[in-house]
Amino acid sequence: MKILAIETSCDETAAAIVEDGRKILSNVVYSQIEEHKKFGGVVPEIASRRHSENILEVVKKALSEADCTLDGIDAFAVTYAPGLIGALLVGVSFAKGLALSLKKPLIPVHHIAGHIASNYLVPDSDGIIPEPPFLCLAASGGHSHIIEVLEYTKFRIIGRTHDDAAGEAFDKAARVLGFPYPGGVHIDKAALTGNPEAYSLPRPKIQGSRYDFSFSGLKTAVINIVHNAEQKGEEINKNDMAASFQSAVAEILTDKTISAAKEYGYSKIALAGGVSANSGVRKLFGQECRKNGFRLYMPPLSLCGDNAAMIGCQAYYDFLSGKRADESLNAFASLSLEDLA
Ligand code: KG4
Ligand code: ZN
């Protein structure tokens, strides 16, 4: 079964064709980052306008790279939540038009479920693809969740952030260090040659679930150190600060996810979302999972960020479970994974 999937929840206009939830026939991502960079973050109205201008070309490219025509597509899928509402609506309206005019099924996909599904697309070094149940850390620019993936289409969130998402904290810390948006990848690069013990940064204490996150204190600590140094006319070693910050985030994410896996009895852990591309996070998870006897799955770097292949993969499982949308499909800026019909 060939699914043409569309993803426009933030600043990537993406389309992909995925066969049977496994085989990526094409995966086209048009990034708008260069344009949003000037503003230090994504400008929602610009994002919607660029999606609107580019979506047809991106879909055509996905078809031609897969050597496929619309006749060869069995169903259409689209990210309908969560994300920037105007951006989501472009993809939803476009996919609806395709599905209705061609009289083919339309499958609405949750963005975070898509990120989790990026783990099903490429086998690990032992040739294994994870199957639920497993525990997943989904950490992106908008979310930091520890999720029980009970079935392909059934999720329970056992940890969430009380303030900033992990990716957001990376981007804000990067900004104060003078790196361009989005800063996560720049922190990652700078950290490679920095000393992670150079700056002592706080580990948050949180009321509520042991598996909830808080990153705002850590971010504020970085901002305060940088500003204090500036006032005293002292230099901050950017690489050392990047390494110290990254190792704090990696430690928090890893500790909580591993503790949750132990308490809830999972032996398989998966990572998902933009922050799962971080080399420090990947390395620490690798070490801790080995030490504790957990099997770790991580999407390849090319599938960590937003893309439509992950949406096409999740759509396959949603389709098998009977999920369909009609012409009344709407987009939602926020919708919990636990509330999926
Ligand atoms: O999943 P994603 O592409 O979009 C959302 O759904 O939000 O995640 C984007 C986030 C950004 O905050 C970006 O800085 C972060 O993921 N990110 C990274 C790295 N690559 C992307 N953070 C740390 N290290 C990286 N290598
Ligand atoms: Zn995302």
CSV table of C-alpha atoms and ligand atoms in Angstrom, one decimal:
chain,number,residue,atom,x,y,z
A,1,MET,CA,0.0,0.0,0.0
A,2,LYS,CA,1.4,3.4,-1.1
A,3,ILE,CA,0.7,6.4,1.1
A,4,LEU,CA,1.4,9.9,0.0
A,5,ALA,CA,2.0,11.9,3.2
A,6,ILE,CA,2.2,15.6,3.8
A,7,GLU,CA,3.7,17.4,6.8
A,8,THR,CA,3.4,21.2,7.3
A,9,SER,CA,3.1,21.6,11.1
A,10,CYS,CA,6.0,24.1,11.5
A,11,ASP,CA,8.7,25.4,9.1
A,12,GLU,CA,9.3,22.4,6.8
A,13,THR,CA,7.1,21.8,3.8
A,14,ALA,CA,7.4,18.0,3.4
A,15,ALA,CA,5.9,15.2,1.3
A,16,ALA,CA,6.8,11.6,1.1
A,17,ILE,CA,5.6,8.3,-0.4
A,18,VAL,CA,5.9,5.3,1.9
A,19,GLU,CA,5.0,1.8,1.1
A,20,ASP,CA,3.5,-0.5,3.7
A,21,GLY,CA,4.8,1.7,6.5
A,22,ARG,CA,8.3,0.6,5.9
A,23,LYS,CA,9.8,1.5,2.5
A,24,ILE,CA,10.5,5.1,1.8
A,25,LEU,CA,10.0,5.6,-1.9
A,26,SER,CA,10.6,9.4,-1.7
A,27,ASN,CA,11.1,11.9,1.1
A,28,VAL,CA,11.2,15.6,0.1
A,29,VAL,CA,11.7,18.2,2.8
A,30,TYR,CA,11.7,21.9,1.9
A,31,SER,CA,13.1,23.8,4.8
A,32,GLN,CA,12.2,27.5,5.4
A,33,ILE,CA,14.9,27.9,8.1
A,34,GLU,CA,17.0,30.5,6.2
A,35,GLU,CA,14.0,32.8,6.0
A,36,HIS,CA,13.0,32.4,9.7
A,37,LYS,CA,16.6,32.7,10.9
A,38,LYS,CA,16.5,36.5,10.4
A,39,PHE,CA,13.8,36.7,13.0
A,40,GLY,CA,15.5,34.4,15.5
A,41,GLY,CA,12.5,31.9,15.4
A,42,VAL,CA,9.7,30.7,13.2
A,43,VAL,CA,7.2,33.5,12.2
A,44,PRO,CA,3.9,31.7,11.9
A,45,GLU,CA,2.4,33.8,9.1
A,46,ILE,CA,5.5,33.5,6.9
A,47,ALA,CA,5.5,29.7,7.5
A,48,SER,CA,1.9,29.4,6.3
A,49,ARG,CA,2.5,31.5,3.2
A,50,ARG,CA,5.6,29.6,2.2
A,51,HIS,CA,3.8,26.3,2.7
A,52,SER,CA,1.1,27.6,0.5
A,53,GLU,CA,3.5,28.6,-2.2
A,54,ASN,CA,5.6,25.5,-2.1
A,55,ILE,CA,3.4,22.5,-1.3
A,56,LEU,CA,2.4,21.7,-4.9
A,57,GLU,CA,6.1,21.6,-6.0
A,58,VAL,CA,7.1,19.5,-3.0
A,59,VAL,CA,4.3,17.0,-3.6
A,60,LYS,CA,5.1,16.8,-7.4
A,61,LYS,CA,8.8,16.2,-6.5
A,62,ALA,CA,7.8,13.4,-4.0
A,63,LEU,CA,5.8,11.7,-6.8
A,64,SER,CA,8.5,12.0,-9.4
A,65,GLU,CA,11.3,10.8,-7.1
A,66,ALA,CA,9.2,7.8,-6.2
A,67,ASP,CA,8.6,7.3,-9.9
A,68,CYS,CA,4.9,7.3,-9.2
A,69,THR,CA,1.7,9.0,-10.4
A,70,LEU,CA,-1.3,10.0,-8.3
A,71,ASP,CA,-3.1,6.9,-9.7
A,72,GLY,CA,-0.6,4.7,-8.0
A,73,ILE,CA,-1.3,6.2,-4.6
A,74,ASP,CA,-3.6,4.2,-2.4
A,75,ALA,CA,-4.2,6.8,0.4
A,76,PHE,CA,-3.3,10.3,1.5
A,77,ALA,CA,-2.0,11.2,4.9
A,78,VAL,CA,-1.5,14.5,6.6
A,79,THR,CA,-0.3,15.9,9.9
A,80,TYR,CA,-3.4,17.6,11.5
A,81,ALA,CA,-2.0,18.3,15.1
A,82,PRO,CA,-0.2,19.7,17.0
A,83,GLY,CA,1.6,22.6,15.4
A,84,LEU,CA,1.2,26.1,14.1
A,85,ILE,CA,-2.5,26.3,13.1
A,86,GLY,CA,-2.1,28.3,9.9
A,87,ALA,CA,0.8,26.0,8.8
A,88,LEU,CA,-1.2,22.8,9.6
A,89,LEU,CA,-4.2,24.1,7.7
A,90,VAL,CA,-2.2,24.4,4.4
A,91,GLY,CA,-1.3,20.7,4.5
A,92,VAL,CA,-4.7,19.6,5.7
A,93,SER,CA,-6.6,21.5,3.0
A,94,PHE,CA,-4.2,20.3,0.3
A,95,ALA,CA,-4.5,16.6,1.4
A,96,LYS,CA,-8.2,16.9,1.7
A,97,GLY,CA,-8.4,18.3,-1.9
A,98,LEU,CA,-6.3,15.3,-3.2
A,99,ALA,CA,-8.2,12.7,-1.3
A,100,LEU,CA,-11.7,14.0,-2.2
A,101,SER,CA,-11.0,14.6,-5.8
A,102,LEU,CA,-9.3,11.2,-6.3
A,103,LYS,CA,-11.8,9.4,-4.1
A,104,LYS,CA,-9.1,7.8,-1.9
A,105,PRO,CA,-8.9,7.5,1.9
A,106,LEU,CA,-7.5,10.4,3.9
A,107,ILE,CA,-5.6,9.5,7.1
A,108,PRO,CA,-5.1,12.2,9.8
A,109,VAL,CA,-1.8,11.8,11.7
A,110,HIS,CA,-0.6,13.2,15.0
A,111,HIS,CA,2.8,14.8,14.6
A,112,ILE,CA,4.4,13.2,17.7
A,113,ALA,CA,3.0,9.8,16.7
A,114,GLY,CA,4.8,10.4,13.4
A,115,HIS,CA,8.1,11.2,15.2
A,116,ILE,CA,7.8,7.9,17.1
A,117,ALA,CA,7.1,6.1,13.9
A,118,SER,CA,10.4,7.3,12.4
A,119,ASN,CA,11.9,4.4,14.4
A,120,TYR,CA,10.0,1.9,12.2
A,121,LEU,CA,11.6,3.1,9.0
A,122,VAL,CA,15.2,2.0,9.2
A,123,PRO,CA,16.5,-1.2,11.0
A,124,ASP,CA,19.2,-0.8,13.7
A,125,SER,CA,22.7,-2.2,13.3
A,126,ASP,CA,21.4,-5.7,14.1
A,127,GLY,CA,18.7,-5.4,11.4
A,128,ILE,CA,15.9,-5.0,14.0
A,129,ILE,CA,13.0,-2.6,13.9
A,130,PRO,CA,11.2,-1.9,17.2
A,131,GLU,CA,7.7,-3.2,17.7
A,132,PRO,CA,5.4,-1.9,20.5
A,133,PRO,CA,5.3,-2.1,23.4
A,134,PHE,CA,8.3,0.2,24.2
A,135,LEU,CA,9.1,3.4,26.0
A,136,CYS,CA,9.8,6.5,23.9
A,137,LEU,CA,11.4,9.8,24.7
A,138,ALA,CA,10.0,12.3,22.2
A,139,ALA,CA,12.0,15.5,22.5
A,140,SER,CA,11.6,18.3,19.9
A,141,GLY,CA,11.2,22.0,19.7
A,142,GLY,CA,7.7,21.9,21.1
A,143,HIS,CA,7.5,18.7,23.2
A,144,SER,CA,9.4,16.7,25.8
A,145,HIS,CA,7.4,13.6,26.6
A,146,ILE,CA,8.2,10.2,28.0
A,147,ILE,CA,5.6,8.0,26.3
A,148,GLU,CA,4.5,4.4,26.7
A,149,VAL,CA,3.9,3.2,23.1
A,150,LEU,CA,1.4,0.5,24.1
A,151,GLU,CA,0.5,-0.3,20.5
A,152,TYR,CA,1.2,1.4,17.1
A,153,THR,CA,-1.8,3.6,17.7
A,154,LYS,CA,-2.1,3.7,21.5
A,155,PHE,CA,0.0,5.9,23.7
A,156,ARG,CA,0.2,6.9,27.4
A,157,ILE,CA,2.3,9.9,28.4
A,158,ILE,CA,4.0,9.4,31.8
A,159,GLY,CA,6.3,12.4,31.7
A,160,ARG,CA,6.0,15.9,30.2
A,161,THR,CA,7.7,19.3,30.5
A,162,HIS,CA,6.4,21.9,32.9
A,163,ASP,CA,7.9,24.8,30.9
A,164,ASP,CA,10.3,24.7,28.0
A,165,ALA,CA,10.6,21.7,25.7
A,166,ALA,CA,14.2,20.3,25.4
A,167,GLY,CA,14.7,21.7,21.9
A,168,GLU,CA,13.4,25.1,22.9
A,169,ALA,CA,15.9,25.2,25.8
A,170,PHE,CA,18.7,24.3,23.3
A,171,ASP,CA,17.5,27.1,21.0
A,172,LYS,CA,17.3,29.7,23.8
A,173,ALA,CA,20.7,28.8,25.3
A,174,ALA,CA,22.2,28.9,21.8
A,175,ARG,CA,20.7,32.3,21.2
A,176,VAL,CA,22.3,33.8,24.3
A,177,LEU,CA,25.6,32.3,23.2
A,178,GLY,CA,25.2,34.1,19.8
A,179,PHE,CA,24.4,31.0,17.6
A,180,PRO,CA,21.8,31.4,14.9
A,181,TYR,CA,18.3,29.8,15.0
A,182,PRO,CA,17.7,26.9,15.4
A,183,GLY,CA,20.6,26.6,17.8
A,184,GLY,CA,20.4,22.9,18.9
A,185,VAL,CA,22.7,21.8,16.1
A,186,HIS,CA,25.2,24.6,16.8
A,187,ILE,CA,25.4,23.7,20.5
A,188,ASP,CA,26.0,20.1,19.4
A,189,LYS,CA,28.9,21.2,17.2
A,190,ALA,CA,30.4,23.6,19.7
A,191,ALA,CA,30.1,21.0,22.5
A,192,LEU,CA,32.4,18.6,20.6
A,193,THR,CA,35.4,20.6,21.6
A,194,GLY,CA,34.2,21.9,25.0
A,195,ASN,CA,34.6,20.7,28.5
A,196,PRO,CA,31.3,19.5,30.0
A,197,GLU,CA,32.5,20.2,33.5
A,198,ALA,CA,33.6,23.8,32.9
A,199,TYR,CA,30.4,25.3,34.2
A,200,SER,CA,28.2,24.0,36.9
A,201,LEU,CA,24.6,24.1,36.0
A,202,PRO,CA,21.5,23.2,38.1
A,203,ARG,CA,19.5,20.0,37.8
A,204,PRO,CA,15.8,20.9,38.2
A,205,LYS,CA,13.7,19.8,41.2
A,206,ILE,CA,10.1,19.4,40.1
A,207,GLN,CA,6.8,19.0,41.9
A,208,GLY,CA,4.6,16.3,40.4
A,209,SER,CA,5.6,13.2,38.4
A,210,ARG,CA,9.1,11.9,38.8
A,211,TYR,CA,9.2,11.7,35.1
A,212,ASP,CA,8.2,15.3,34.3
A,213,PHE,CA,10.8,17.8,33.0
A,214,SER,CA,11.7,21.4,33.6
A,215,PHE,CA,14.3,23.1,31.5
A,216,SER,CA,13.6,26.8,32.2
A,217,GLY,CA,15.9,26.9,35.3
A,218,LEU,CA,18.8,25.4,33.3
A,219,LYS,CA,18.2,27.9,30.5
A,220,THR,CA,18.1,30.8,32.9
A,221,ALA,CA,21.3,29.7,34.6
A,222,VAL,CA,23.1,29.8,31.2
A,223,ILE,CA,21.6,33.3,30.5
A,224,ASN,CA,22.7,34.5,34.0
A,225,ILE,CA,26.2,33.3,33.6
A,226,VAL,CA,26.6,34.8,30.2
A,227,HIS,CA,25.1,38.2,31.3
A,228,ASN,CA,27.2,38.3,34.5
A,229,ALA,CA,30.3,37.7,32.5
A,230,GLU,CA,29.4,40.4,30.0
A,231,GLN,CA,28.9,42.9,32.8
A,232,LYS,CA,32.3,42.1,34.3
A,233,GLY,CA,33.9,42.3,30.8
A,234,GLU,CA,34.8,38.6,31.0
A,235,GLU,CA,34.8,36.1,28.1
A,236,ILE,CA,32.6,33.1,28.1
A,237,ASN,CA,34.1,30.0,26.6
A,238,LYS,CA,31.3,29.1,24.2
A,239,ASN,CA,32.4,25.6,23.6
A,240,ASP,CA,32.7,24.9,27.3
A,241,MET,CA,29.2,26.3,28.0
A,242,ALA,CA,27.7,24.4,25.1
A,243,ALA,CA,29.3,21.2,26.4
A,244,SER,CA,28.1,21.9,30.0
A,245,PHE,CA,24.6,22.7,28.9
A,246,GLN,CA,24.3,19.7,26.5
A,247,SER,CA,25.6,17.3,29.1
A,248,ALA,CA,23.1,18.6,31.7
A,249,VAL,CA,20.2,18.1,29.2
A,250,ALA,CA,21.4,14.7,28.1
A,251,GLU,CA,21.7,13.6,31.8
A,252,ILE,CA,18.2,14.8,32.7
A,253,LEU,CA,16.6,13.2,29.6
A,254,THR,CA,18.5,9.9,30.1
A,255,ASP,CA,18.1,9.6,33.9
A,256,LYS,CA,14.3,10.1,33.7
A,257,THR,CA,13.7,7.8,30.7
A,258,ILE,CA,15.9,5.0,32.2
A,259,SER,CA,14.2,5.3,35.6
A,260,ALA,CA,10.8,5.2,34.0
A,261,ALA,CA,11.7,2.2,31.9
A,262,LYS,CA,12.7,0.4,35.1
A,263,GLU,CA,9.6,1.3,37.0
A,264,TYR,CA,7.2,0.5,34.1
A,265,GLY,CA,9.0,-2.7,33.1
A,266,TYR,CA,10.1,-1.8,29.6
A,267,SER,CA,13.2,-3.4,28.0
A,268,LYS,CA,13.1,-1.4,24.8
A,269,ILE,CA,13.7,2.4,24.7
A,270,ALA,CA,13.3,4.6,21.6
A,271,LEU,CA,14.2,8.2,20.9
A,272,ALA,CA,12.3,10.5,18.7
A,273,GLY,CA,12.1,14.2,17.6
A,274,GLY,CA,14.7,16.8,16.7
A,275,VAL,CA,16.7,16.6,19.9
A,276,SER,CA,17.3,12.8,19.3
A,277,ALA,CA,19.8,14.0,16.7
A,278,ASN,CA,22.0,15.4,19.4
A,279,SER,CA,25.3,13.5,19.6
A,280,GLY,CA,25.6,14.0,23.4
A,281,VAL,CA,22.0,12.7,24.0
A,282,ARG,CA,22.6,9.7,21.6
A,283,LYS,CA,25.9,8.8,23.3
A,284,LEU,CA,24.7,9.0,26.9
A,285,PHE,CA,21.6,7.0,26.0
A,286,GLY,CA,23.8,4.4,24.3
A,287,GLN,CA,26.0,4.0,27.4
A,288,GLU,CA,23.2,3.9,29.9
A,289,CYS,CA,21.1,1.5,27.9
A,290,ARG,CA,24.0,-0.8,27.6
A,291,LYS,CA,24.8,-0.6,31.3
A,292,ASN,CA,21.2,-1.3,32.3
A,293,GLY,CA,20.5,-4.0,29.7
A,294,PHE,CA,18.0,-2.0,27.6
A,295,ARG,CA,17.7,-2.2,23.9
A,296,LEU,CA,17.9,1.3,22.3
A,297,TYR,CA,16.4,2.4,19.1
A,298,MET,CA,17.2,5.8,17.5
A,299,PRO,CA,16.1,7.1,14.2
A,300,PRO,CA,18.8,7.9,11.7
A,301,LEU,CA,19.8,11.6,11.8
A,302,SER,CA,18.0,12.2,8.5
A,303,LEU,CA,14.6,11.2,10.1
A,304,CYS,CA,15.0,13.0,13.5
A,305,GLY,CA,13.8,16.3,12.4
A,306,ASP,CA,10.4,17.0,10.8
A,307,ASN,CA,9.7,15.0,7.6
A,308,ALA,CA,6.8,13.4,5.9
A,309,ALA,CA,8.2,9.8,5.7
A,310,MET,CA,7.5,9.4,9.4
A,311,ILE,CA,3.9,10.6,8.8
A,312,GLY,CA,3.5,8.1,6.0
A,313,CYS,CA,4.7,5.4,8.2
A,314,GLN,CA,2.4,6.2,11.1
A,315,ALA,CA,-0.4,6.6,8.7
A,316,TYR,CA,-0.1,3.0,7.6
A,317,TYR,CA,-0.7,1.8,11.2
A,318,ASP,CA,-3.5,4.4,11.7
A,319,PHE,CA,-5.1,3.1,8.5
A,320,LEU,CA,-4.9,-0.5,9.7
A,321,SER,CA,-6.6,0.5,12.9
A,322,GLY,CA,-9.4,2.0,10.9
A,323,LYS,CA,-8.6,5.7,11.2
A,324,ARG,CA,-10.0,7.8,8.4
A,325,ALA,CA,-10.9,11.5,8.0
A,326,ASP,CA,-13.5,13.1,5.7
A,327,GLU,CA,-14.0,16.5,4.3
A,328,SER,CA,-14.7,17.9,7.8
A,329,LEU,CA,-11.1,17.3,8.9
A,330,ASN,CA,-9.8,20.2,10.9
A,331,ALA,CA,-6.3,21.1,12.2
A,332,PHE,CA,-5.5,21.5,16.0
A,333,ALA,CA,-2.7,23.6,17.4
A,334,SER,CA,-2.6,21.4,20.5
A,335,LEU,CA,-3.9,17.9,20.9
A,336,SER,CA,-2.6,15.2,23.2
A,337,LEU,CA,-1.4,11.9,21.9
A,338,GLU,CA,-3.6,10.3,24.6
A,339,ASP,CA,-6.7,11.9,23.1
A,340,LEU,CA,-6.5,10.4,19.7
A,341,ALA,CA,-9.9,8.9,18.6
B,1,KG4,O1,11.2,17.6,15.8
B,1,KG4,P1,11.7,18.9,15.3
B,1,KG4,O2,12.4,19.0,14.0
B,1,KG4,O3,10.5,20.0,15.2
B,1,KG4,C1,9.5,20.0,16.2
B,1,KG4,O4,8.6,19.2,16.1
B,1,KG4,O5,9.7,20.9,17.1
B,1,KG4,O6,12.7,19.5,16.5
B,1,KG4,C2,13.3,20.8,16.3
B,1,KG4,C3,14.2,21.0,17.5
B,1,KG4,C4,14.8,22.4,17.6
B,1,KG4,O7,14.6,22.9,18.8
B,1,KG4,C5,16.2,22.1,17.3
B,1,KG4,O8,17.2,23.0,17.8
B,1,KG4,C6,16.4,20.7,17.9
B,1,KG4,O9,15.2,20.0,17.6
B,1,KG4,N1,17.6,20.0,17.4
B,1,KG4,C7,18.7,19.7,18.1
B,1,KG4,C8,19.6,19.1,17.2
B,1,KG4,N2,19.1,19.1,16.0
B,1,KG4,C9,17.8,19.6,16.1
B,1,KG4,N3,18.9,19.9,19.4
B,1,KG4,C10,20.1,19.5,19.9
B,1,KG4,N4,21.1,18.9,19.1
B,1,KG4,C11,20.9,18.7,17.8
B,1,KG4,N5,21.8,18.1,17.0
B,2,ZN,ZN,8.6,17.7,15.0
